[in-house]
Amino acid sequence: MRPSEPTAREPRTAAAHAAHDPLPEGRGPVRYGPPLPEPGLPVLPELAGVVAAAADRSHPEPPGGPPALLDAARGYWVRRGLSGERARVTAAPGGAPLLLALTAALGGDVLVPRPCPAWWVPQTRLLGREAFHVPTPAECGGVPDPYALLETVRRVRAEGGDPRLLVLSVADDPTATVPPPEVLHEAVEAAAGEGLHVVSDETWRDTLHPGTDTVLFSPAEMFPDRVTVLTDLTGAYLPPTLPAACARFAPTPFGDRLADRVLDFLTATGAVLAAPVAAAATYVLNEPEAVVARRTAAVALHARVAAALYRAVLAAGAGPVRPPRSGRHLYADLGPLRQGLAAHGVSDAQDLEDLLTDRLGMPAPGGHRFGDDPAALRVRLSTGPLLGSTPQERAASLASPEPLRLPQVAERLSRVAAVLDDLRGAAPEEWPRGGAPAGEGRESGR
């Protein structure tokens, strides 16, 4: 397999379009999904200083990132057990343009798990390629079930398709789960056996919740010749206002050619980092003490709020819901509340999104945004909006030893519980003194 130019495809029929569109016309067709869950925290002062210091640079940054950034990215991966050279690292202004360049360079059709991050599939569609969703195993999201993957590849090829790329995640948006190493290995082994290249989205790898038995491995540790690693730094390090992402290519001749081809696409599309963003990315990837301390505190805070959110969802009778293990979000299945939701006019994921966004006063994208079944009543809930409404409140949440008992956090969690209880058709129960949900503390059960 080698990187290739995009190939022309026959236009899809109306029936084929309908099969790919998550919802019929007039029911919120998805073209571009919601962004990553917001951090909900003030920008690190040291990071703001780095950005300000670079704001007066007049020279443009080179496509693919300046040498200092590439060295920082290489060091970041070396500290995680993935060796590499500067020539095999590339940077871009965000994960989406980087994945677009990778998809264009590899050619062919793409396979993704169902559900998957909302920003993956638009890249494929923009290039006129097909994206095929593969069911995930019962224990986690982020990776396809290996048997379903093999069957999907067989079917696509039988129908004249050309699957070349599998995109997966080791710490998942939207499900907030982390695939066990053996599950991940089986999925990547199946992909490698079919000649697929694997892009491992590791945006959330540094947001594993403390106090759990979660173990994270990169597919690049298992099949180093078959995997390109992609990390969007707005996951654990940068605010959305400073979009930056990096890719690490396989240490092979194919990886070298792919890196060169991706750089061609980034250059041709003008996907170049602004100087302040490049400076910010370089700073966080070097992981100075201030960055590590903020990351550790932020991950612990989001983990506690996500665990409380998980308990509130379970208490309302929703499920099955996998406990969150990473990130700052939760993927909830409100199917058991279907009867109560129907009384509020909710019949699909778009209705659920509209209702919860309005009732909760925060984004609540439905599962259809992530390629899930529109008829299923699934929704991604984020922890960032629960930390407060002002920078001062959010900073207080970060600094507090008991953030769930702060009024700004407790009131928002209480609102979530009350809304879910109302949708179930039950009267909201009183929460323990202090406003925090019952069982305050970190969720550690598997």
PDB file of C-alpha atoms in Angstrom, residues 104-211:
ATOM      1  CA  ALA A 104      -6.098  12.364   1.277  1.00  0.00           C
ATOM      2  CA  ALA A 105      -2.569  10.979   1.290  1.00  0.00           C
ATOM      3  CA  LEU A 106      -3.610   7.392   1.947  1.00  0.00           C
ATOM      4  CA  GLY A 107      -6.492   7.288  -0.525  1.00  0.00           C
ATOM      5  CA  GLY A 108      -9.327   4.770  -0.485  1.00  0.00           C
ATOM      6  CA  ASP A 109     -12.227   4.315   1.891  1.00  0.00           C
ATOM      7  CA  VAL A 110     -12.155   4.698   5.670  1.00  0.00           C
ATOM      8  CA  LEU A 111     -13.440   2.561   8.513  1.00  0.00           C
ATOM      9  CA  VAL A 112     -14.350   4.037  11.888  1.00  0.00           C
ATOM     10  CA  PRO A 113     -15.972   2.664  15.043  1.00  0.00           C
ATOM     11  CA  ARG A 114     -19.602   3.461  15.829  1.00  0.00           C
ATOM     12  CA  PRO A 115     -19.856   5.860  17.595  1.00  0.00           C
ATOM     13  CA  CYS A 116     -16.755   7.943  16.850  1.00  0.00           C
ATOM     14  CA  PRO A 117     -15.577  11.550  17.292  1.00  0.00           C
ATOM     15  CA  ALA A 118     -17.738  13.907  15.273  1.00  0.00           C
ATOM     16  CA  TRP A 119     -14.779  15.439  13.418  1.00  0.00           C
ATOM     17  CA  TRP A 120     -13.537  12.213  11.812  1.00  0.00           C
ATOM     18  CA  VAL A 121     -16.094  11.467   9.111  1.00  0.00           C
ATOM     19  CA  PRO A 122     -16.434  14.954   7.521  1.00  0.00           C
ATOM     20  CA  GLN A 123     -12.821  14.683   6.348  1.00  0.00           C
ATOM     21  CA  THR A 124     -13.652  11.544   4.387  1.00  0.00           C
ATOM     22  CA  ARG A 125     -16.847  12.946   2.910  1.00  0.00           C
ATOM     23  CA  LEU A 126     -15.112  16.145   1.876  1.00  0.00           C
ATOM     24  CA  LEU A 127     -12.740  14.067  -0.237  1.00  0.00           C
ATOM     25  CA  GLY A 128     -15.598  12.171  -1.863  1.00  0.00           C
ATOM     26  CA  ARG A 129     -14.652   8.959  -0.087  1.00  0.00           C
ATOM     27  CA  GLU A 130     -16.840   6.540   1.824  1.00  0.00           C
ATOM     28  CA  ALA A 131     -16.712   6.121   5.603  1.00  0.00           C
ATOM     29  CA  PHE A 132     -17.997   2.848   7.002  1.00  0.00           C
ATOM     30  CA  HIS A 133     -18.980   2.559  10.652  1.00  0.00           C
ATOM     31  CA  VAL A 134     -18.127  -0.664  12.468  1.00  0.00           C
ATOM     32  CA  PRO A 135     -19.786  -1.703  15.771  1.00  0.00           C
ATOM     33  CA  THR A 136     -17.653  -1.568  18.898  1.00  0.00           C
ATOM     34  CA  PRO A 137     -17.237  -4.352  21.468  1.00  0.00           C
ATOM     35  CA  ALA A 138     -19.503  -4.366  24.496  1.00  0.00           C
ATOM     36  CA  GLU A 139     -16.825  -3.315  26.986  1.00  0.00           C
ATOM     37  CA  CYS A 140     -15.640  -0.089  25.353  1.00  0.00           C
ATOM     38  CA  GLY A 141     -15.841   2.375  22.525  1.00  0.00           C
ATOM     39  CA  GLY A 142     -13.065   3.770  20.382  1.00  0.00           C
ATOM     40  CA  VAL A 143     -12.155   0.559  18.545  1.00  0.00           C
ATOM     41  CA  PRO A 144     -14.135  -1.728  16.238  1.00  0.00           C
ATOM     42  CA  ASP A 145     -15.091  -5.249  17.143  1.00  0.00           C
ATOM     43  CA  PRO A 146     -12.459  -7.274  15.239  1.00  0.00           C
ATOM     44  CA  TYR A 147     -14.941  -9.758  13.752  1.00  0.00           C
ATOM     45  CA  ALA A 148     -17.272  -6.973  12.669  1.00  0.00           C
ATOM     46  CA  LEU A 149     -14.249  -5.200  11.173  1.00  0.00           C
ATOM     47  CA  LEU A 150     -13.273  -8.231   9.096  1.00  0.00           C
ATOM     48  CA  GLU A 151     -16.839  -8.686   7.893  1.00  0.00           C
ATOM     49  CA  THR A 152     -17.141  -5.006   6.975  1.00  0.00           C
ATOM     50  CA  VAL A 153     -13.881  -5.069   5.009  1.00  0.00           C
ATOM     51  CA  ARG A 154     -15.025  -8.202   3.159  1.00  0.00           C
ATOM     52  CA  ARG A 155     -18.391  -6.670   2.319  1.00  0.00           C
ATOM     53  CA  VAL A 156     -16.951  -3.332   1.196  1.00  0.00           C
ATOM     54  CA  ARG A 157     -14.471  -5.031  -1.115  1.00  0.00           C
ATOM     55  CA  ALA A 158     -17.173  -7.318  -2.501  1.00  0.00           C
ATOM     56  CA  GLU A 159     -19.190  -4.216  -3.379  1.00  0.00           C
ATOM     57  CA  GLY A 160     -16.236  -2.626  -5.206  1.00  0.00           C
ATOM     58  CA  GLY A 161     -14.960  -0.442  -2.376  1.00  0.00           C
ATOM     59  CA  ASP A 162     -11.334   0.152  -1.483  1.00  0.00           C
ATOM     60  CA  PRO A 163     -10.865   0.230   2.319  1.00  0.00           C
ATOM     61  CA  ARG A 164      -7.366   1.407   3.235  1.00  0.00           C
ATOM     62  CA  LEU A 165      -7.599   3.234   6.546  1.00  0.00           C
ATOM     63  CA  LEU A 166      -8.920   2.457  10.023  1.00  0.00           C
ATOM     64  CA  VAL A 167      -9.214   5.362  12.469  1.00  0.00           C
ATOM     65  CA  LEU A 168      -9.555   4.461  16.142  1.00  0.00           C
ATOM     66  CA  SER A 169      -8.990   6.072  19.529  1.00  0.00           C
ATOM     67  CA  VAL A 170      -7.236   4.759  22.625  1.00  0.00           C
ATOM     68  CA  ALA A 171      -9.135   7.130  24.938  1.00  0.00           C
ATOM     69  CA  ASP A 172     -12.456   7.823  23.346  1.00  0.00           C
ATOM     70  CA  ASP A 173     -14.682  10.712  22.497  1.00  0.00           C
ATOM     71  CA  PRO A 174     -17.639  10.350  22.799  1.00  0.00           C
ATOM     72  CA  THR A 175     -17.761   7.309  25.123  1.00  0.00           C
ATOM     73  CA  ALA A 176     -14.993   8.381  27.566  1.00  0.00           C
ATOM     74  CA  THR A 177     -13.820   4.744  27.650  1.00  0.00           C
ATOM     75  CA  VAL A 178     -10.368   3.212  27.188  1.00  0.00           C
ATOM     76  CA  PRO A 179     -10.148  -0.087  25.299  1.00  0.00           C
ATOM     77  CA  PRO A 180      -8.394  -2.872  27.227  1.00  0.00           C
ATOM     78  CA  PRO A 181      -5.002  -3.734  25.697  1.00  0.00           C
ATOM     79  CA  GLU A 182      -6.167  -7.152  24.499  1.00  0.00           C
ATOM     80  CA  VAL A 183      -9.229  -5.676  22.776  1.00  0.00           C
ATOM     81  CA  LEU A 184      -7.115  -3.008  21.117  1.00  0.00           C
ATOM     82  CA  HIS A 185      -4.549  -5.589  19.994  1.00  0.00           C
ATOM     83  CA  GLU A 186      -7.200  -7.795  18.399  1.00  0.00           C
ATOM     84  CA  ALA A 187      -8.681  -4.862  16.476  1.00  0.00           C
ATOM     85  CA  VAL A 188      -5.323  -3.617  15.173  1.00  0.00           C
ATOM     86  CA  GLU A 189      -4.200  -7.152  14.357  1.00  0.00           C
ATOM     87  CA  ALA A 190      -7.347  -7.656  12.284  1.00  0.00           C
ATOM     88  CA  ALA A 191      -6.765  -4.342  10.481  1.00  0.00           C
ATOM     89  CA  ALA A 192      -3.120  -5.162   9.802  1.00  0.00           C
ATOM     90  CA  GLY A 193      -4.076  -8.572   8.464  1.00  0.00           C
ATOM     91  CA  GLU A 194      -6.320  -6.871   5.911  1.00  0.00           C
ATOM     92  CA  GLY A 195      -3.599  -4.441   4.837  1.00  0.00           C
ATOM     93  CA  LEU A 196      -5.231  -1.407   6.452  1.00  0.00           C
ATOM     94  CA  HIS A 197      -3.212   1.498   7.770  1.00  0.00           C
ATOM     95  CA  VAL A 198      -4.226   2.601  11.272  1.00  0.00           C
ATOM     96  CA  VAL A 199      -4.502   6.166  12.533  1.00  0.00           C
ATOM     97  CA  SER A 200      -4.560   6.156  16.324  1.00  0.00           C
ATOM     98  CA  ASP A 201      -6.251   9.263  17.702  1.00  0.00           C
ATOM     99  CA  GLU A 202      -4.564   9.803  21.070  1.00  0.00           C
ATOM    100  CA  THR A 203      -6.031  13.205  21.829  1.00  0.00           C
ATOM    101  CA  TRP A 204      -7.280  12.117  25.267  1.00  0.00           C
ATOM    102  CA  ARG A 205      -4.455   9.759  26.293  1.00  0.00           C
ATOM    103  CA  ASP A 206      -3.180  12.175  28.958  1.00  0.00           C
ATOM    104  CA  THR A 207      -6.607  12.560  30.586  1.00  0.00           C
ATOM    105  CA  LEU A 208      -6.950   9.102  32.172  1.00  0.00           C
ATOM    106  CA  HIS A 209      -8.987   9.410  35.352  1.00  0.00           C
ATOM    107  CA  PRO A 210      -6.998   8.698  38.533  1.00  0.00           C
ATOM    108  CA  GLY A 211      -8.096   6.037  40.971  1.00  0.00           C
TER     109      GLY A 211
END
